[in-house]
XYZ file of N, CA, C and O in Angstrom:
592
model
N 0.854 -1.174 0.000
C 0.000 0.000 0.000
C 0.899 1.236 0.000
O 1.874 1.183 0.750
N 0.741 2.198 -0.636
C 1.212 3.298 -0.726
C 0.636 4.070 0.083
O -0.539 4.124 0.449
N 2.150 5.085 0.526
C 1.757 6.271 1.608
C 1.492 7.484 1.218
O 2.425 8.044 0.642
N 0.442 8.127 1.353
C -0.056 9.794 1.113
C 1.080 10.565 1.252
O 1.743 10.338 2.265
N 1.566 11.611 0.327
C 2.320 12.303 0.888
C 1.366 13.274 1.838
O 0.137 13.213 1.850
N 2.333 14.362 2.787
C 1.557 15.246 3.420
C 1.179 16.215 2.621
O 0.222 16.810 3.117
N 1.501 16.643 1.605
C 0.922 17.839 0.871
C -0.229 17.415 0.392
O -0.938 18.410 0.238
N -0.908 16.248 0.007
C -1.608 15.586 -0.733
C -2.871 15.289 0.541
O -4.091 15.440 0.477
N -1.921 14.778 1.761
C -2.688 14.263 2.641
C -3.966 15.868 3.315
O -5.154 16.098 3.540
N -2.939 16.372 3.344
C -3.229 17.988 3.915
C -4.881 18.659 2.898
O -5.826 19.344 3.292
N -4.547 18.004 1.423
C -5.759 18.753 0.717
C -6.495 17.573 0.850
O -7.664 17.803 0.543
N -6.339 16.539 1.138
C -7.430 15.775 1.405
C -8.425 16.055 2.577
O -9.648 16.086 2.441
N -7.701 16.270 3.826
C -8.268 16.600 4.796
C -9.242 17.696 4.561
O -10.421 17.592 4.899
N -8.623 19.008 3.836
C -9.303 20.254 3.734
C -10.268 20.023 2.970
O -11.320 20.513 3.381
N -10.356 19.327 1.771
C -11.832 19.017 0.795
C -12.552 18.360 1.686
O -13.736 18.671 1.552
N -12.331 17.355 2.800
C -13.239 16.833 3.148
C -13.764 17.409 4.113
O -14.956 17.196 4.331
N -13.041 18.272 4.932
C -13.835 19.222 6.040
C -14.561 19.622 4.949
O -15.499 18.862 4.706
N -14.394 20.968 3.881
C -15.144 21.275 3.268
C -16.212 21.128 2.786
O -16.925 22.003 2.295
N -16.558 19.262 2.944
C -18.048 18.961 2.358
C -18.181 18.728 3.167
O -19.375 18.432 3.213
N -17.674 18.568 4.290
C -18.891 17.992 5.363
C -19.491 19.731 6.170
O -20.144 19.773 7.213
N -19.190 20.595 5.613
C -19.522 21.844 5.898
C -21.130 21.931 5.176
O -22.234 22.200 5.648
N -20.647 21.558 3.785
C -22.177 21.216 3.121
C -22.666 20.090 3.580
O -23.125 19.530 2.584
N -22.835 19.446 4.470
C -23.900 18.083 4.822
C -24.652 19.103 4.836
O -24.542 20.307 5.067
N -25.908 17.949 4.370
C -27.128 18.478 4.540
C -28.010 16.908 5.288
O -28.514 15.875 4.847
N -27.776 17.570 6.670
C -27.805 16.513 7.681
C -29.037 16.898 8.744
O -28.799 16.637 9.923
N -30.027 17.357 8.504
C -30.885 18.103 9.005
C -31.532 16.604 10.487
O -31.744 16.654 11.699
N -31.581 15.887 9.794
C -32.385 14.718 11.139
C -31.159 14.412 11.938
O -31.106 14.732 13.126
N -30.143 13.786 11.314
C -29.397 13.086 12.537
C -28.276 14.217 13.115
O -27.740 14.007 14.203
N -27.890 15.658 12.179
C -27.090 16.314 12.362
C -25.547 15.939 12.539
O -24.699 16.499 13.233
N -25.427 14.740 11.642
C -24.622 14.127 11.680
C -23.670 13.841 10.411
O -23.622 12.891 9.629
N -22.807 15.237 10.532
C -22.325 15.785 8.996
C -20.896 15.138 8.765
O -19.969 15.210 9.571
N -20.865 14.547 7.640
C -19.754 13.676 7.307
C -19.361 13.954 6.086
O -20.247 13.957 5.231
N -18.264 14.193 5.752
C -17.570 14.650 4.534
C -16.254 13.392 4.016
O -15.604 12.719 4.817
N -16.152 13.350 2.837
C -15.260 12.679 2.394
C -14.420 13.206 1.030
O -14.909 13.894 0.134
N -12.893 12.660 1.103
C -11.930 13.315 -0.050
C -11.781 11.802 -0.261
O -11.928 10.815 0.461
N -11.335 12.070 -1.891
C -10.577 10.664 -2.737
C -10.311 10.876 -3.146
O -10.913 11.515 -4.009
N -8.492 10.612 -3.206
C -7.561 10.289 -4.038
C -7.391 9.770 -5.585
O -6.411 9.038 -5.721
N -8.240 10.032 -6.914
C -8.334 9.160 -8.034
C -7.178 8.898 -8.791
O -6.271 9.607 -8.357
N -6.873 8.325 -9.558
C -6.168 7.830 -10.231
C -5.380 8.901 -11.112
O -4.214 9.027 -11.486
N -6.671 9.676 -11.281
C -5.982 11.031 -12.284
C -5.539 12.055 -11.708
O -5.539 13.121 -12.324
N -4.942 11.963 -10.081
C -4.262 12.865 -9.464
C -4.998 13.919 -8.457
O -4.658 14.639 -7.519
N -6.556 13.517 -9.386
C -7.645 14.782 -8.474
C -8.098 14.566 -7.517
O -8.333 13.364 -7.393
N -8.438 15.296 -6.495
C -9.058 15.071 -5.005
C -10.761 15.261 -5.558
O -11.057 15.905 -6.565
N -11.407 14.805 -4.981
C -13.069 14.433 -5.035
C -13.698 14.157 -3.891
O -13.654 13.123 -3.225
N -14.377 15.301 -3.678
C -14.875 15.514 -2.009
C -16.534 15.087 -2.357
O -17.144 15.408 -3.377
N -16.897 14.532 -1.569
C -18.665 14.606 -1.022
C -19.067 14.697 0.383
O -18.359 14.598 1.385
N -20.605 14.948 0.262
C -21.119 14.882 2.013
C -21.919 14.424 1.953
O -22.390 14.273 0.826
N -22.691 13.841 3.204
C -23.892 13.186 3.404
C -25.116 14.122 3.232
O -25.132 15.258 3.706
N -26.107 13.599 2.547
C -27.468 14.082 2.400
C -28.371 13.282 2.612
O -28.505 12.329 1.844
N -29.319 13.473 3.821
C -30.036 12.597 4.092
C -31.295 12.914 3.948
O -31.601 14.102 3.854
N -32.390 11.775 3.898
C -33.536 12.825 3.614
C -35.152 12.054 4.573
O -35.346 10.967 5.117
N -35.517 12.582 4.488
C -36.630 12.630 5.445
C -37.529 11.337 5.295
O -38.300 11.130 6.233
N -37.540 10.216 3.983
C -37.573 8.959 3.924
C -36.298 8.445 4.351
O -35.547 8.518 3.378
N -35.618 7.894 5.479
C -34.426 7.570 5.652
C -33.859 7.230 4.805
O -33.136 8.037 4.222
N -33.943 5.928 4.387
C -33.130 4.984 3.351
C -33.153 5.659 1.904
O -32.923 4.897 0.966
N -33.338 6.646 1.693
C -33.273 7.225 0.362
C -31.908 8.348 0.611
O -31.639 8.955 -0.426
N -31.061 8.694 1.752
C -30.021 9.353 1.828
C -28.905 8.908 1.184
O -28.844 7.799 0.654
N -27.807 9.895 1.201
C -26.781 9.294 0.736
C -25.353 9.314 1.576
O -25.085 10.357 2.172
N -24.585 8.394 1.636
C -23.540 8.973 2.111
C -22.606 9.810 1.847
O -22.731 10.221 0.693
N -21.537 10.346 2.500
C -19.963 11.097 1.748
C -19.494 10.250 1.052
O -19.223 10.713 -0.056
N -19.245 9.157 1.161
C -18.455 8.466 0.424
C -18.790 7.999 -1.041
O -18.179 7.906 -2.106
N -20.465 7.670 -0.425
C -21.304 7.454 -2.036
C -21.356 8.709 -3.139
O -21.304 8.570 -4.361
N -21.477 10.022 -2.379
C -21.229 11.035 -2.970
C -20.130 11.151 -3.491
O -20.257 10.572 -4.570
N -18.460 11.778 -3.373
C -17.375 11.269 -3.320
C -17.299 10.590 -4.667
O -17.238 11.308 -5.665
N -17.296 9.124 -4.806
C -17.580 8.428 -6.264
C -18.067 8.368 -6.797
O -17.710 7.630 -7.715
N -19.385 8.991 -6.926
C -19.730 9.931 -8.149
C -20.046 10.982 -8.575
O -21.043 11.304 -9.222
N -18.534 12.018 -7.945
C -18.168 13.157 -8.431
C -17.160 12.636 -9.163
O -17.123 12.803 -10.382
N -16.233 11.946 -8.499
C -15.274 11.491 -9.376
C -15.189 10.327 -10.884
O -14.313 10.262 -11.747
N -16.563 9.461 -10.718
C -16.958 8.644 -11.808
C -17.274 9.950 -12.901
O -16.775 9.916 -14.025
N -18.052 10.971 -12.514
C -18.852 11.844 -13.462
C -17.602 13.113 -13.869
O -17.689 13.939 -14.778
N -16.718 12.979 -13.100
C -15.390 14.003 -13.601
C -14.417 13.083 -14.606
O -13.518 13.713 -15.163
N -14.541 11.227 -14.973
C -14.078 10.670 -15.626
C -12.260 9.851 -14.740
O -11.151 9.422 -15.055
N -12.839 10.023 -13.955
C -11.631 9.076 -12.504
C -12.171 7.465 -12.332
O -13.246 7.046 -11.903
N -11.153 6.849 -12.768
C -11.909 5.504 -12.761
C -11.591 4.363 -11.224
O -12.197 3.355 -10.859
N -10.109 5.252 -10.485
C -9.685 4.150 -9.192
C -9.285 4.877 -8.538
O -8.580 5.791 -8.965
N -9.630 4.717 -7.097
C -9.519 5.174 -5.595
C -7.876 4.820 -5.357
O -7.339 3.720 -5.492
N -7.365 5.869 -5.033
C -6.005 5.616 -4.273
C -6.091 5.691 -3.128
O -5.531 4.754 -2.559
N -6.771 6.738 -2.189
C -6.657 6.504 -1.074
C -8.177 7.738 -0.782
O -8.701 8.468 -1.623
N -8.542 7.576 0.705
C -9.693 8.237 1.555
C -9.851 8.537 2.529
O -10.144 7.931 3.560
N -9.620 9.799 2.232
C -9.733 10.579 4.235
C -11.410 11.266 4.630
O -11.785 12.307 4.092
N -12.237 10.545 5.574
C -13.056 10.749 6.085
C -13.206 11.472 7.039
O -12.736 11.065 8.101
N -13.754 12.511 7.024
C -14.480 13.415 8.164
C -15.276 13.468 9.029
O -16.035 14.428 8.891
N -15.466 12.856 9.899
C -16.610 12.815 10.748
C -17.074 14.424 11.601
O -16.422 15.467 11.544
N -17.821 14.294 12.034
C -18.794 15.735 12.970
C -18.167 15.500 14.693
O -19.166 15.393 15.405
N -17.186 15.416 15.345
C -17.050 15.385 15.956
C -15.485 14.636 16.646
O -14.596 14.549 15.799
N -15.153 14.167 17.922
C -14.019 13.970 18.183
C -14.053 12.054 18.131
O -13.143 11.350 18.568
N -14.869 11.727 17.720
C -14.849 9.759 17.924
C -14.742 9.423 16.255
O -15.357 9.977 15.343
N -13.951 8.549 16.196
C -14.107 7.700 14.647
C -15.149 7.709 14.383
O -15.953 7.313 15.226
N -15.692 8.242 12.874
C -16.388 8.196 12.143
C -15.748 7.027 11.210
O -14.762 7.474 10.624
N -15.990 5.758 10.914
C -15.437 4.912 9.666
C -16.447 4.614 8.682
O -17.525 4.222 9.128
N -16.278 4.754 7.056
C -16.939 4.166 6.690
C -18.336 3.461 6.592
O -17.820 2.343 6.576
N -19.742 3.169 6.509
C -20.416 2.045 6.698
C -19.965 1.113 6.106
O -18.793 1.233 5.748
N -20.563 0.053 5.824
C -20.724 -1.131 5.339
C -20.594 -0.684 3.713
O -19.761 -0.519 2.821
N -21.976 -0.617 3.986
C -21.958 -0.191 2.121
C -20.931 1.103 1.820
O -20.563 1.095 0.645
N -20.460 2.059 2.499
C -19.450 2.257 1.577
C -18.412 1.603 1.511
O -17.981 1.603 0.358
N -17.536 0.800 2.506
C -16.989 0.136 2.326
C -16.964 -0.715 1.048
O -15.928 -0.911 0.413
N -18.245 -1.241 0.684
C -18.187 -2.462 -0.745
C -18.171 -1.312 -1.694
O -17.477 -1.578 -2.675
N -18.746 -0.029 -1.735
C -18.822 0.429 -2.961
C -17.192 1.359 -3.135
O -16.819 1.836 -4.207
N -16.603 1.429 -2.155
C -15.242 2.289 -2.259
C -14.387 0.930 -2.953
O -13.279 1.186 -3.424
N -14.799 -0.257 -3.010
C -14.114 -1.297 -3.206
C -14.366 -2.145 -4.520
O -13.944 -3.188 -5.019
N -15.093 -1.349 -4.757
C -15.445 -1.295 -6.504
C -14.623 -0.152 -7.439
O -14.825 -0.052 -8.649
N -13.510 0.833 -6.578
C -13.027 1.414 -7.483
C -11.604 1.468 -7.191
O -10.814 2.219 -7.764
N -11.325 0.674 -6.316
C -10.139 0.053 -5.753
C -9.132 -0.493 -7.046
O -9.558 -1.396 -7.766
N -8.120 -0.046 -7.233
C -7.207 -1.170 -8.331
C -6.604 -2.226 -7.747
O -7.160 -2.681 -6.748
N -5.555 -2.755 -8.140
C -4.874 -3.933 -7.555
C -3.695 -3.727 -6.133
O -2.981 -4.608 -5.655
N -3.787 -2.443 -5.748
C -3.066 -2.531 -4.475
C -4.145 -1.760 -3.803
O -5.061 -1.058 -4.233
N -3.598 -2.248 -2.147
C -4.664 -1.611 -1.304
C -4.762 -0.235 -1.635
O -4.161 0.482 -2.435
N -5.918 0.001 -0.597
C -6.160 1.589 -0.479
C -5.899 2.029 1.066
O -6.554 1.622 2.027
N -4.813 2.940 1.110
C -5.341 4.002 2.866
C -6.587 4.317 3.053
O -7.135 4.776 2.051
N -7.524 4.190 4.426
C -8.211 5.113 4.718
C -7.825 5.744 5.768
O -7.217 5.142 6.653
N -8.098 7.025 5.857
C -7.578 7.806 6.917
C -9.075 8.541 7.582
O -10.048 8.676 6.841
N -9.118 8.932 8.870
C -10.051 9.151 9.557
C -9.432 10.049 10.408
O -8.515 9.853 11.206
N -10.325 11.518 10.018
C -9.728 12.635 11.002
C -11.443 13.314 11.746
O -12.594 13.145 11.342
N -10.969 13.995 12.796
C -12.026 14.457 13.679
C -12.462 15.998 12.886
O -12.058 16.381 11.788
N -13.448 16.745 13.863
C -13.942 17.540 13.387
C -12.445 18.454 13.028
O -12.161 18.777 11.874
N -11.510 18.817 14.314
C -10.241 19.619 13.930
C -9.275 19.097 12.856
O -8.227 19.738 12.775
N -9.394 18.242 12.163
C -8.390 17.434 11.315
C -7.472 16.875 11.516
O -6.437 16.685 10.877
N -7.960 16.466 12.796
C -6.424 15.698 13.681
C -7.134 14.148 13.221
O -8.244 13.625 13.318
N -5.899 13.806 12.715
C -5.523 12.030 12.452
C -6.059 11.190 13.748
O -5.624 11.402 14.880
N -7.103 10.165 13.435
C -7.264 9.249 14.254
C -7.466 7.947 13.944
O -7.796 7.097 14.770
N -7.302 7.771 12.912
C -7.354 6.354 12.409
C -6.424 6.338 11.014
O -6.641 7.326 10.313
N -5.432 5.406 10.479
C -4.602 5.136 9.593
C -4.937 3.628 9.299
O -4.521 2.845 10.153
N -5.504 3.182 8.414
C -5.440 2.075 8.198
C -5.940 1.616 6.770
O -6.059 2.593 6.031
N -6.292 0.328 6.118
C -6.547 -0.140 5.125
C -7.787 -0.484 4.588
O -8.350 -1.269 5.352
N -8.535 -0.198 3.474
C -9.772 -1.225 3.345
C -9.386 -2.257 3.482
O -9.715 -2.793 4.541
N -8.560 -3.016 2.573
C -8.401 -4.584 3.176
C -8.397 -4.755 4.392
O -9.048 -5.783 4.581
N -8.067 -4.377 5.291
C -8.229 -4.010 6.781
C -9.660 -4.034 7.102
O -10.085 -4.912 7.853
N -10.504 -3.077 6.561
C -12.175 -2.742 6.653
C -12.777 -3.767 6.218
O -13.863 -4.143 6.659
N -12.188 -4.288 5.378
C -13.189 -4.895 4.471
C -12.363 -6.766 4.052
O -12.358 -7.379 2.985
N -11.905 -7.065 5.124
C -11.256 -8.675 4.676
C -11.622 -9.242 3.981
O -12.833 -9.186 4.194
N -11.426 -10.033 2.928
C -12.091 -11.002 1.766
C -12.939 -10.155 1.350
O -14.011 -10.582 1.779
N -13.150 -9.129 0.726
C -13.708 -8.581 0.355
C -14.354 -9.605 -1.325
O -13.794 -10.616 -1.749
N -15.448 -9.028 -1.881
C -15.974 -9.758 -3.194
C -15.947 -7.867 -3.958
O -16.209 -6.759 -3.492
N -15.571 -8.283 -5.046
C -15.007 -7.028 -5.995
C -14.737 -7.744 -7.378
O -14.550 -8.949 -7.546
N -14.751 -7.035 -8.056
C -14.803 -7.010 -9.784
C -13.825 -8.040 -10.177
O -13.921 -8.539 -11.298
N -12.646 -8.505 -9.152
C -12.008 -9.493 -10.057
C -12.505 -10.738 -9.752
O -12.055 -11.668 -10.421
N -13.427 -11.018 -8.799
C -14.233 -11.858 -8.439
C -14.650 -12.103 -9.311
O -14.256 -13.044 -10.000
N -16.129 -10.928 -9.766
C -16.820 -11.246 -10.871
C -15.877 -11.808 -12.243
O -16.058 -12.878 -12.824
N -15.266 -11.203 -12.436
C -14.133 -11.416 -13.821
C -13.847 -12.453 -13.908
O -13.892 -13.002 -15.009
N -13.401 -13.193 -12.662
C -12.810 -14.525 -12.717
C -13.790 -15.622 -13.383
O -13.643 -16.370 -14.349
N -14.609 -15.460 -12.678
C -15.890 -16.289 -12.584
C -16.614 -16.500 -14.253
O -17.202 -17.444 -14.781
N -16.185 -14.953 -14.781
C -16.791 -14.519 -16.324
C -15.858 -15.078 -17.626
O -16.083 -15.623 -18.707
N -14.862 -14.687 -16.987
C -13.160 -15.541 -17.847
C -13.338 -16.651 -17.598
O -13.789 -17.054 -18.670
N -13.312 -17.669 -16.801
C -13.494 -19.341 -16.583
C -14.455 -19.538 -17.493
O -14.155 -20.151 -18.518
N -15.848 -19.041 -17.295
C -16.814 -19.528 -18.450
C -16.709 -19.334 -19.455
O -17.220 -20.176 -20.193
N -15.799 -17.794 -20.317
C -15.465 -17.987 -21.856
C -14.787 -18.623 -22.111
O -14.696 -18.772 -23.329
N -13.829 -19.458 -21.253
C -12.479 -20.072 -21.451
C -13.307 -21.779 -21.678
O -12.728 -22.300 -22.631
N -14.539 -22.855 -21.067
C -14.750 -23.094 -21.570
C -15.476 -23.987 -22.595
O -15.391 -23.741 -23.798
């Protein structure tokens, strides 16, 4: 896994405070912002929007990948998450599988900073997400059957 530099790490942090400035978190008040690292060098921030049918919200992270799918970024290098306060905010579940759909062949950092942007978590999706099931799964499975 590759390490963030700090200049890199530094605008990650700041895009992601930045969207979690825009949550639009009105029920749980529970504003979460996220930066990603893409492939094409660009940082890609989102925030949570939740909405008054629960399960129709979205997360930062879901947001996040598709700013960067729709800016033409096809793989996650790395993700610093913002949470609303001083306790780990990580990931859910589902972003976890869907950050892991744009994952390439080496891990990804996630990094987890508090409301002040102080570092509190350094670690890996493979870490988050062990045995994970992802696209080369599917592939494999799709290649064996053309093969024959």
């Amino acid at each position: 896994m590759k390490k963030i530099d700090d200049i890199t790490l530094s605008a990650m942090i700041e895009a992601a405070a930045g969207a979690r400035a825009n949550s639009y978190s009105p029920y749980s008040g529970f504003a979460v912002g996220a930066a990603l690292l893409a492939d094409d060098g660009m940082i890609y921030a989102g925030c949570n929007v939740e909405n008054a049918a629960y399960p129709l919200g979205f997360c930062a992270e879901a947001n996040a990948i598709g700013t960067m799918v729709m800016a033409g970024g096809h793989q996650i290098k790395a993700v610093v998450v913002a949470g609303p306060n001083a306790d780990i905010c990580t990931p859910c579940g589902g972003c976890r599988q869907q950050l892991r759909e744009f994952v390439g062949p080496e891990d990804m950092p996630v990094i987890i900073c508090d409301v002040d942007g102080n570092l509190l978590l350094e670690t890996s999706l493979s870490e988050m997400l062990p045995n994970s099931f992802g696209p080369d799964t599917v592939n494999a499975v799709k290649d064996a059957g053309e093969s024959l």
